[in-house]
Each structure stands twice: as structure tokens, then as C-alpha cells.
Amino acid sequence: ELGWISKVYVNQPAVVRHAEQIQKWRTVKGNWQAAWLLKAVTCIDLTTLSGDDTPSNVHRMCFKAKHPIREDLLKAMDMHDKGITVAAVCVYPARVTDAVNALKAAGCNIPVASVAAGFPSGQTPLETKLAEIKLAVQYGAREIDIVISRSLVLSGQWEGLYEEIRQCREACGEAHMKTILATGELGSLANVYKASMIAMMAGSDFIKTSTGKEVENATLPVGVVMMRAIKEFYWQTGNKVGFKPAGGIRTAKEAITWLMLVKEELGVEWLKPELFRLGASSLLEDIEKQIFHHVTGSYALQHDLAMA
């Protein structure tokens, strides 16, 4: 529906002003804060996307994915039997088999997500992107995080962008597909809105802000624009598409801010792993520190949270 795309207008000063107000929201305290943090844990895609990833550090991450918070801390909050794990683990295609085997050995059903389609630049031929997606699914990935070709957005080739994402969706088969927009490289908030709409029209299960490798990653103005697109798409089609901010989210306070924003913009029904994810590699460490302080009243030392 190119009619939607041609009519898009984004009031950038209003969006920025709204984002500034969000940062001034009063944060939750005490038991409420602990509850929001545990909710955040269940929505994390625990990620390692480094050139020096090895089977051993992937295994270690998978163990942490199953036991994100120390067992005694959960028992102190009477949450030890609630099955709290992260939502997924995210790795490169070459490490998918390692993650699948580690999670299987740990006896848990956490899905493995794999980046694909020329991550992070997207500067590879479409045939190569589709082959990479199919291989990742073949290795056992149940979620695929693709990245779009930014050049198609910057040059206004909306039908070309739609066709590329549609073919990627087809290559994913039964796997869920998250489409990374790399919003820091799209030039304008209007382009962010348009790319969000195209990605949803082409069948994306999630739209995701960033690869985590750009200079500018997940920001609140971008989050507001993408969530407004998700809301508009839901009103027009009845289809709920998930949202995933990623890149630069490192503190428990930032995680709660994103959760509150999702609740305000999209509603409580989006606050579940099926429709909201946080892409993060170091966020879990700070959340566990905050929960340690909540339970014990003291700040964690290095040896207290060794697995962080």
C-alpha cells in the first residue's frame, strides 16, 4: 500500500519533545522496581556478536540464559519457581549449532536467534542473504534477525525494500523474523516510519531498531516513531507486530524506561516476550546487581555475581 507511505509526515520537534518528557518520568521503587526488572529479564535477547566468539563463551552465555538471576535471590523474592529465563539467545549463524546444543544439554527450550542477511551492513547480494537465512534455520535457529539494505530506504526504493524483506520472510520458513532497520543510518524519522511500515507489510514478526554496530543505536525518539507505526499497522490490519530496541541499552533504569514506553504507547498486551524484546549483551549484569541490592540492601562485589 504505497498510499500509506506517500502520506507519511513526522513532526520531529514534537517527537523529540515527547522523548524528553519520557526521560523525566518518575521511576518505580522497591518491590515494583524488582517486578519490572524481572519482567525485563524475561524479554531479553541475550546476545554475543563478536568476532572472537567461541563455543565455550556461547555455552557460558546459554547457561546464563537459563539462570539469569542467582537462585537464592529469586528465592528471597519467592520467584524461584516461576521459570524466569531470558527470551532467547542471539548469535552469528556459525555459532547457532553451539547454542542449540548447549541449551539442549541444559534441558531448556529457550529459542536460538541468529542474525543473518548480511549483518550488520546488509551490503551483500540478495542471493547470499537468502542462503545465509536458510542455513541458520537449518542449523536450528528458531528466530532470524535480518538487516535491511539501507540504500533502498535512502533512495526511496520502497517496492524494492518490500520485495527484499518478503523474500527473506519466505526463506525463514517457520522461524520468526525480526527486521533490523538500522535507524541510525536512515537519515530521518520519516524514513524510520516508512521502513517500519514496509517491513510489517512484508511479513515481519518484529521490527528492531539497530544492529548495535551503528554509531547511533536505540533512541527514544526512534522508539516512539516505530511504536506509532506498529499501532497504525494494528489499527489498519488487526495484526500485532513486535518491537525490539537494541544497542546501547546497558542499565536497569534504561530497561524500565523502555518497558514503560511500550506500556504507554502500545498497551500492556505488548509487554510479553512474544511482542517485546530487549537486545542486550551487558544489560543483564546491571539488572542482577539491582536485584541483589533490593534483596540484600548492599551492593554486589565482583565475586557475588561471577556469572554476570
mmCIF file of C-alpha atoms in Angstrom:
data_model
loop_
_atom_site.group_PDB
_atom_site.id
_atom_site.type_symbol
_atom_site.label_atom_id
_atom_site.label_comp_id
_atom_site.label_asym_id
_atom_site.label_seq_id
_atom_site.Cartn_x
_atom_site.Cartn_y
_atom_site.Cartn_z
ATOM 1 C CA GLU A 1 0.000 0.000 0.000
ATOM 2 C CA LEU A 2 2.243 2.792 -1.275
ATOM 3 C CA GLY A 3 -0.549 5.251 -0.433
ATOM 4 C CA TRP A 4 0.341 4.884 3.255
ATOM 5 C CA ILE A 5 3.987 5.556 2.519
ATOM 6 C CA SER A 6 3.488 8.662 0.369
ATOM 7 C CA LYS A 7 1.362 10.366 3.037
ATOM 8 C CA VAL A 8 3.764 9.886 5.942
ATOM 9 C CA TYR A 9 4.656 13.014 7.882
ATOM 10 C CA VAL A 10 6.574 13.017 11.162
ATOM 11 C CA ASN A 11 6.515 16.071 13.433
ATOM 12 C CA GLN A 12 10.128 15.786 14.580
ATOM 13 C CA PRO A 13 10.111 18.569 17.230
ATOM 14 C CA ALA A 14 7.028 17.021 18.839
ATOM 15 C CA VAL A 15 8.610 13.558 18.839
ATOM 16 C CA VAL A 16 11.832 14.877 20.398
ATOM 17 C CA ARG A 17 9.851 16.840 22.999
ATOM 18 C CA HIS A 18 7.856 13.712 23.880
ATOM 19 C CA ALA A 19 11.074 11.715 24.230
ATOM 20 C CA GLU A 20 12.489 14.349 26.599
ATOM 21 C CA GLN A 21 9.361 14.064 28.750
ATOM 22 C CA ILE A 22 9.748 10.277 28.873
ATOM 23 C CA GLN A 23 13.223 10.651 30.364
ATOM 24 C CA LYS A 24 11.714 12.745 33.174
ATOM 25 C CA TRP A 25 9.166 10.091 34.171
ATOM 26 C CA ARG A 26 9.469 9.117 37.804
ATOM 27 C CA THR A 27 10.938 5.636 38.084
ATOM 28 C CA VAL A 28 9.428 2.845 40.170
ATOM 29 C CA LYS A 29 10.928 1.826 43.521
ATOM 30 C CA GLY A 30 11.067 -1.140 45.901
ATOM 31 C CA ASN A 31 9.059 -4.245 45.069
ATOM 32 C CA TRP A 32 7.598 -2.577 41.980
ATOM 33 C CA GLN A 33 11.074 -1.943 40.612
ATOM 34 C CA ALA A 34 12.086 -5.559 41.270
ATOM 35 C CA ALA A 35 8.947 -6.780 39.475
ATOM 36 C CA TRP A 36 9.613 -4.576 36.424
ATOM 37 C CA LEU A 37 13.229 -5.758 36.334
ATOM 38 C CA LEU A 38 12.211 -9.421 36.383
ATOM 39 C CA LYS A 39 9.769 -8.652 33.567
ATOM 40 C CA ALA A 40 12.643 -7.054 31.639
ATOM 41 C CA VAL A 41 14.768 -10.193 32.129
ATOM 42 C CA THR A 42 12.080 -12.362 30.508
ATOM 43 C CA CYS A 43 12.143 -10.066 27.433
ATOM 44 C CA ILE A 44 15.926 -10.015 26.887
ATOM 45 C CA ASP A 45 17.548 -11.497 23.794
ATOM 46 C CA LEU A 46 20.878 -12.327 25.449
ATOM 47 C CA THR A 47 23.404 -11.609 22.749
ATOM 48 C CA THR A 48 27.005 -12.207 21.761
ATOM 49 C CA LEU A 49 28.013 -10.936 18.321
ATOM 50 C CA SER A 50 31.790 -10.664 18.479
ATOM 51 C CA GLY A 51 34.450 -11.761 16.057
ATOM 52 C CA ASP A 52 36.123 -13.753 18.837
ATOM 53 C CA ASP A 53 33.044 -15.802 19.834
ATOM 54 C CA THR A 54 33.937 -19.410 20.603
ATOM 55 C CA PRO A 55 31.867 -22.495 21.517
ATOM 56 C CA SER A 56 32.903 -22.077 25.167
ATOM 57 C CA ASN A 57 31.698 -18.490 25.605
ATOM 58 C CA VAL A 58 28.459 -19.356 23.773
ATOM 59 C CA HIS A 59 27.939 -22.291 26.196
ATOM 60 C CA ARG A 60 28.560 -19.959 29.123
ATOM 61 C CA MET A 61 26.019 -17.460 27.784
ATOM 62 C CA CYS A 62 23.444 -20.220 27.322
ATOM 63 C CA PHE A 63 23.880 -21.288 30.958
ATOM 64 C CA LYS A 64 23.339 -17.670 31.985
ATOM 65 C CA ALA A 65 20.249 -17.529 29.763
ATOM 66 C CA LYS A 66 18.700 -20.388 31.746
ATOM 67 C CA HIS A 67 19.806 -18.946 35.118
ATOM 68 C CA PRO A 68 19.701 -15.173 34.545
ATOM 69 C CA ILE A 69 19.311 -14.310 38.247
ATOM 70 C CA ARG A 70 21.026 -16.094 41.121
ATOM 71 C CA GLU A 71 18.735 -18.770 42.584
ATOM 72 C CA ASP A 72 18.969 -17.536 46.202
ATOM 73 C CA LEU A 73 17.944 -14.023 45.111
ATOM 74 C CA LEU A 74 14.868 -15.412 43.368
ATOM 75 C CA LYS A 75 14.016 -17.499 46.437
ATOM 76 C CA ALA A 76 14.188 -14.399 48.626
ATOM 77 C CA MET A 77 11.543 -12.817 46.375
ATOM 78 C CA ASP A 78 9.523 -16.062 46.163
ATOM 79 C CA MET A 79 10.102 -16.138 42.394
ATOM 80 C CA HIS A 80 12.343 -19.212 42.174
ATOM 81 C CA ASP A 81 9.581 -21.467 40.807
ATOM 82 C CA LYS A 82 8.229 -19.071 38.152
ATOM 83 C CA GLY A 83 10.528 -20.303 35.377
ATOM 84 C CA ILE A 84 12.295 -16.992 34.846
ATOM 85 C CA THR A 85 14.691 -17.192 31.883
ATOM 86 C CA VAL A 86 15.666 -14.785 29.133
ATOM 87 C CA ALA A 87 13.502 -14.761 25.987
ATOM 88 C CA ALA A 88 16.196 -16.008 23.563
ATOM 89 C CA VAL A 89 19.915 -16.156 22.898
ATOM 90 C CA CYS A 90 21.231 -14.409 19.795
ATOM 91 C CA VAL A 91 24.419 -15.406 17.935
ATOM 92 C CA TYR A 92 26.016 -15.442 14.488
ATOM 93 C CA PRO A 93 24.958 -18.286 12.133
ATOM 94 C CA ALA A 94 28.266 -20.102 12.679
ATOM 95 C CA ARG A 95 27.551 -20.352 16.412
ATOM 96 C CA VAL A 96 23.886 -21.470 16.165
ATOM 97 C CA THR A 97 24.705 -25.174 16.484
ATOM 98 C CA ASP A 98 26.812 -24.484 19.598
ATOM 99 C CA ALA A 99 23.928 -22.582 21.201
ATOM 100 C CA VAL A 100 21.320 -25.195 20.261
ATOM 101 C CA ASN A 101 23.451 -27.991 21.728
ATOM 102 C CA ALA A 102 24.220 -26.058 24.914
ATOM 103 C CA LEU A 103 20.561 -25.243 25.566
ATOM 104 C CA LYS A 104 19.539 -28.810 24.807
ATOM 105 C CA ALA A 105 22.151 -30.100 27.282
ATOM 106 C CA ALA A 106 20.826 -27.640 29.873
ATOM 107 C CA GLY A 107 17.326 -29.069 29.394
ATOM 108 C CA CYS A 108 15.573 -25.838 28.461
ATOM 109 C CA ASN A 109 13.519 -24.701 25.496
ATOM 110 C CA ILE A 110 14.895 -21.168 25.078
ATOM 111 C CA PRO A 111 14.908 -20.368 21.328
ATOM 112 C CA VAL A 112 18.112 -19.555 19.491
ATOM 113 C CA ALA A 113 18.027 -16.406 17.364
ATOM 114 C CA SER A 114 20.559 -15.838 14.595
ATOM 115 C CA VAL A 115 21.482 -12.638 12.808
ATOM 116 C CA ALA A 116 21.577 -13.068 9.041
ATOM 117 C CA ALA A 117 21.111 -11.376 5.655
ATOM 118 C CA GLY A 118 24.497 -9.674 5.563
ATOM 119 C CA PHE A 119 24.544 -8.498 9.191
ATOM 120 C CA PRO A 120 25.481 -5.815 10.142
ATOM 121 C CA SER A 121 25.980 -3.811 6.917
ATOM 122 C CA GLY A 122 23.451 -5.525 4.653
ATOM 123 C CA GLN A 123 25.914 -4.979 1.787
ATOM 124 C CA THR A 124 25.748 -8.475 0.311
ATOM 125 C CA PRO A 125 23.778 -9.798 -2.698
ATOM 126 C CA LEU A 126 20.217 -10.904 -2.018
ATOM 127 C CA GLU A 127 21.031 -14.480 -3.056
ATOM 128 C CA THR A 128 23.727 -14.617 -0.370
ATOM 129 C CA LYS A 129 21.351 -13.167 2.229
ATOM 130 C CA LEU A 130 18.696 -15.779 1.478
ATOM 131 C CA ALA A 131 21.241 -18.612 1.580
ATOM 132 C CA GLU A 132 22.533 -17.401 4.964
ATOM 133 C CA ILE A 133 18.990 -17.299 6.373
ATOM 134 C CA LYS A 134 18.244 -20.825 5.161
ATOM 135 C CA LEU A 135 21.500 -22.149 6.636
ATOM 136 C CA ALA A 136 20.788 -20.530 10.028
ATOM 137 C CA VAL A 137 17.327 -22.131 10.090
ATOM 138 C CA GLN A 138 18.845 -25.458 9.029
ATOM 139 C CA TYR A 139 21.329 -25.224 11.929
ATOM 140 C CA GLY A 140 18.431 -24.885 14.372
ATOM 141 C CA ALA A 141 17.677 -21.155 14.717
ATOM 142 C CA ARG A 142 14.013 -20.536 15.553
ATOM 143 C CA GLU A 143 14.289 -16.760 15.158
ATOM 144 C CA ILE A 144 16.120 -14.830 12.449
ATOM 145 C CA ASP A 145 17.209 -11.198 12.819
ATOM 146 C CA ILE A 146 17.667 -9.856 9.281
ATOM 147 C CA VAL A 147 19.044 -6.431 8.405
ATOM 148 C CA ILE A 148 17.667 -4.286 5.591
ATOM 149 C CA SER A 149 19.625 -2.633 2.781
ATOM 150 C CA ARG A 150 19.730 0.980 3.942
ATOM 151 C CA SER A 151 20.420 2.166 0.386
ATOM 152 C CA LEU A 152 16.894 1.137 -0.634
ATOM 153 C CA VAL A 153 15.446 3.445 2.032
ATOM 154 C CA LEU A 154 17.790 6.356 1.333
ATOM 155 C CA SER A 155 16.980 6.207 -2.391
ATOM 156 C CA GLY A 156 13.230 5.745 -1.851
ATOM 157 C CA GLN A 157 13.024 2.291 -3.448
ATOM 158 C CA TRP A 158 10.090 1.161 -1.301
ATOM 159 C CA GLU A 159 8.879 -1.600 -3.611
ATOM 160 C CA GLY A 160 12.434 -2.980 -3.791
ATOM 161 C CA LEU A 161 12.672 -2.922 0.015
ATOM 162 C CA TYR A 162 9.314 -4.686 0.300
ATOM 163 C CA GLU A 163 10.380 -7.407 -2.136
ATOM 164 C CA GLU A 164 13.702 -7.992 -0.367
ATOM 165 C CA ILE A 165 12.057 -8.347 3.062
ATOM 166 C CA ARG A 166 9.281 -10.526 1.604
ATOM 167 C CA GLN A 167 11.824 -12.949 0.159
ATOM 168 C CA CYS A 168 13.700 -13.032 3.465
ATOM 169 C CA ARG A 169 10.414 -13.810 5.234
ATOM 170 C CA GLU A 170 9.840 -16.662 2.806
ATOM 171 C CA ALA A 171 13.353 -18.020 3.412
ATOM 172 C CA CYS A 172 12.737 -18.031 7.189
ATOM 173 C CA GLY A 173 10.004 -20.638 6.831
ATOM 174 C CA GLU A 174 8.646 -21.498 10.294
ATOM 175 C CA ALA A 175 11.222 -19.311 12.066
ATOM 176 C CA HIS A 176 10.145 -15.913 13.392
ATOM 177 C CA MET A 177 11.686 -12.958 11.579
ATOM 178 C CA LYS A 178 12.847 -9.729 13.196
ATOM 179 C CA THR A 179 13.697 -6.970 10.737
ATOM 180 C CA ILE A 180 16.527 -4.643 11.798
ATOM 181 C CA LEU A 181 16.029 -1.160 10.369
ATOM 182 C CA ALA A 182 19.421 0.278 11.443
ATOM 183 C CA THR A 183 17.596 3.507 12.243
ATOM 184 C CA GLY A 184 20.776 5.491 12.911
ATOM 185 C CA GLU A 185 21.586 5.228 9.192
ATOM 186 C CA LEU A 186 18.174 6.003 7.679
ATOM 187 C CA GLY A 187 18.535 9.787 7.570
ATOM 188 C CA SER A 188 15.208 10.906 9.069
ATOM 189 C CA LEU A 189 12.371 9.884 11.379
ATOM 190 C CA ALA A 190 10.025 9.872 8.361
ATOM 191 C CA ASN A 191 12.227 7.215 6.767
ATOM 192 C CA VAL A 192 12.140 5.248 10.032
ATOM 193 C CA TYR A 193 8.322 5.282 9.937
ATOM 194 C CA LYS A 194 8.193 4.312 6.263
ATOM 195 C CA ALA A 195 10.725 1.498 6.660
ATOM 196 C CA SER A 196 8.786 0.227 9.685
ATOM 197 C CA MET A 197 5.577 0.104 7.646
ATOM 198 C CA ILE A 198 7.217 -1.628 4.682
ATOM 199 C CA ALA A 199 8.813 -4.228 6.974
ATOM 200 C CA MET A 200 5.447 -5.018 8.569
ATOM 201 C CA MET A 201 3.652 -5.156 5.220
ATOM 202 C CA ALA A 202 6.269 -7.665 4.024
ATOM 203 C CA GLY A 203 5.501 -10.034 6.905
ATOM 204 C CA SER A 204 7.960 -9.200 9.697
ATOM 205 C CA ASP A 205 7.072 -10.631 13.107
ATOM 206 C CA PHE A 206 9.146 -7.907 14.816
ATOM 207 C CA ILE A 207 10.737 -4.635 13.839
ATOM 208 C CA LYS A 208 14.054 -3.865 15.535
ATOM 209 C CA THR A 209 15.863 -0.559 15.898
ATOM 210 C CA SER A 210 19.529 -1.344 15.371
ATOM 211 C CA THR A 211 22.287 -3.864 14.807
ATOM 212 C CA GLY A 212 24.182 -2.492 17.804
ATOM 213 C CA LYS A 213 27.084 -1.750 15.452
ATOM 214 C CA GLU A 214 25.940 1.698 14.278
ATOM 215 C CA VAL A 215 27.182 4.957 15.765
ATOM 216 C CA GLU A 216 23.624 5.712 16.952
ATOM 217 C CA ASN A 217 21.526 2.789 18.164
ATOM 218 C CA ALA A 218 18.205 2.597 20.037
ATOM 219 C CA THR A 219 16.951 6.086 20.957
ATOM 220 C CA LEU A 220 13.629 7.098 22.480
ATOM 221 C CA PRO A 221 12.515 9.321 19.539
ATOM 222 C CA VAL A 222 13.072 6.399 17.152
ATOM 223 C CA GLY A 223 11.232 4.103 19.575
ATOM 224 C CA VAL A 224 8.220 6.435 19.656
ATOM 225 C CA VAL A 225 8.062 6.604 15.837
ATOM 226 C CA MET A 226 8.377 2.822 15.403
ATOM 227 C CA MET A 227 5.702 2.147 18.033
ATOM 228 C CA ARG A 228 3.325 4.625 16.392
ATOM 229 C CA ALA A 229 3.858 2.723 13.128
ATOM 230 C CA ILE A 230 3.118 -0.577 14.903
ATOM 231 C CA LYS A 231 -0.051 0.918 16.369
ATOM 232 C CA GLU A 232 -1.200 2.278 12.987
ATOM 233 C CA PHE A 233 -0.496 -1.080 11.334
ATOM 234 C CA TYR A 234 -2.513 -2.853 14.040
ATOM 235 C CA TRP A 235 -5.443 -0.465 13.594
ATOM 236 C CA GLN A 236 -5.413 -0.965 9.819
ATOM 237 C CA THR A 237 -4.871 -4.741 9.687
ATOM 238 C CA GLY A 238 -5.567 -6.249 13.131
ATOM 239 C CA ASN A 239 -2.062 -7.789 13.129
ATOM 240 C CA LYS A 240 0.173 -7.286 16.160
ATOM 241 C CA VAL A 241 3.848 -6.847 15.289
ATOM 242 C CA GLY A 242 6.531 -6.981 17.969
ATOM 243 C CA PHE A 243 9.080 -4.282 18.835
ATOM 244 C CA LYS A 244 12.741 -4.714 19.758
ATOM 245 C CA PRO A 245 15.050 -1.865 20.778
ATOM 246 C CA ALA A 246 18.699 -2.950 20.592
ATOM 247 C CA GLY A 247 22.109 -1.409 21.003
ATOM 248 C CA GLY A 248 23.321 0.762 23.857
ATOM 249 C CA ILE A 249 20.763 -0.406 26.443
ATOM 250 C CA ARG A 250 23.027 -1.185 29.383
ATOM 251 C CA THR A 251 21.327 -0.126 32.620
ATOM 252 C CA ALA A 252 18.325 -1.367 34.571
ATOM 253 C CA LYS A 253 16.888 2.155 34.556
ATOM 254 C CA GLU A 254 17.010 2.287 30.735
ATOM 255 C CA ALA A 255 15.301 -1.110 30.531
ATOM 256 C CA ILE A 256 12.446 0.086 32.761
ATOM 257 C CA THR A 257 12.094 3.264 30.676
ATOM 258 C CA TRP A 258 11.644 1.150 27.518
ATOM 259 C CA LEU A 259 9.103 -1.085 29.273
ATOM 260 C CA MET A 260 7.141 1.961 30.459
ATOM 261 C CA LEU A 261 7.219 3.460 26.967
ATOM 262 C CA VAL A 262 5.857 0.250 25.434
ATOM 263 C CA LYS A 263 3.093 0.160 28.063
ATOM 264 C CA GLU A 264 2.144 3.782 27.337
ATOM 265 C CA GLU A 265 2.339 3.605 23.518
ATOM 266 C CA LEU A 266 1.130 0.071 22.755
ATOM 267 C CA GLY A 267 -0.512 -1.236 25.927
ATOM 268 C CA VAL A 268 0.058 -3.977 28.470
ATOM 269 C CA GLU A 269 -0.635 -6.736 25.924
ATOM 270 C CA TRP A 270 2.688 -5.891 24.215
ATOM 271 C CA LEU A 271 4.648 -6.411 27.460
ATOM 272 C CA LYS A 272 5.461 -10.063 26.849
ATOM 273 C CA PRO A 273 8.294 -11.847 25.019
ATOM 274 C CA GLU A 274 6.035 -12.654 22.078
ATOM 275 C CA LEU A 275 5.730 -8.925 21.268
ATOM 276 C CA PHE A 276 8.602 -7.151 23.030
ATOM 277 C CA ARG A 277 12.315 -7.895 23.230
ATOM 278 C CA LEU A 278 15.347 -6.047 24.517
ATOM 279 C CA GLY A 279 18.504 -6.690 22.522
ATOM 280 C CA ALA A 280 21.364 -6.601 25.010
ATOM 281 C CA SER A 281 24.683 -8.153 25.945
ATOM 282 C CA SER A 282 25.588 -6.326 29.189
ATOM 283 C CA LEU A 283 22.147 -5.242 30.458
ATOM 284 C CA LEU A 284 21.550 -8.426 32.455
ATOM 285 C CA GLU A 285 24.584 -7.740 34.633
ATOM 286 C CA ASP A 286 23.200 -4.400 35.842
ATOM 287 C CA ILE A 287 19.698 -5.826 36.394
ATOM 288 C CA GLU A 288 21.124 -8.615 38.556
ATOM 289 C CA LYS A 289 23.112 -6.044 40.556
ATOM 290 C CA GLN A 290 19.950 -4.018 41.200
ATOM 291 C CA ILE A 291 18.049 -7.123 42.303
ATOM 292 C CA PHE A 292 20.970 -8.103 44.580
ATOM 293 C CA HIS A 293 20.745 -4.649 46.203
ATOM 294 C CA HIS A 294 16.958 -4.945 46.517
ATOM 295 C CA VAL A 295 17.232 -8.306 48.328
ATOM 296 C CA THR A 296 20.322 -7.751 50.487
ATOM 297 C CA GLY A 297 20.409 -3.979 50.954
ATOM 298 C CA SER A 298 24.075 -3.911 49.919
ATOM 299 C CA TYR A 299 25.877 -3.510 46.622
ATOM 300 C CA ALA A 300 27.281 -6.597 44.910
ATOM 301 C CA LEU A 301 31.013 -7.175 44.813
ATOM 302 C CA GLN A 302 32.696 -8.737 41.813
ATOM 303 C CA HIS A 303 32.656 -12.261 43.282
ATOM 304 C CA ASP A 304 28.956 -12.031 44.287
ATOM 305 C CA LEU A 305 27.756 -12.223 40.676
ATOM 306 C CA ALA A 306 30.555 -14.099 38.970
ATOM 307 C CA MET A 307 28.385 -15.381 36.096
ATOM 308 C CA ALA A 308 27.361 -11.834 35.167
#
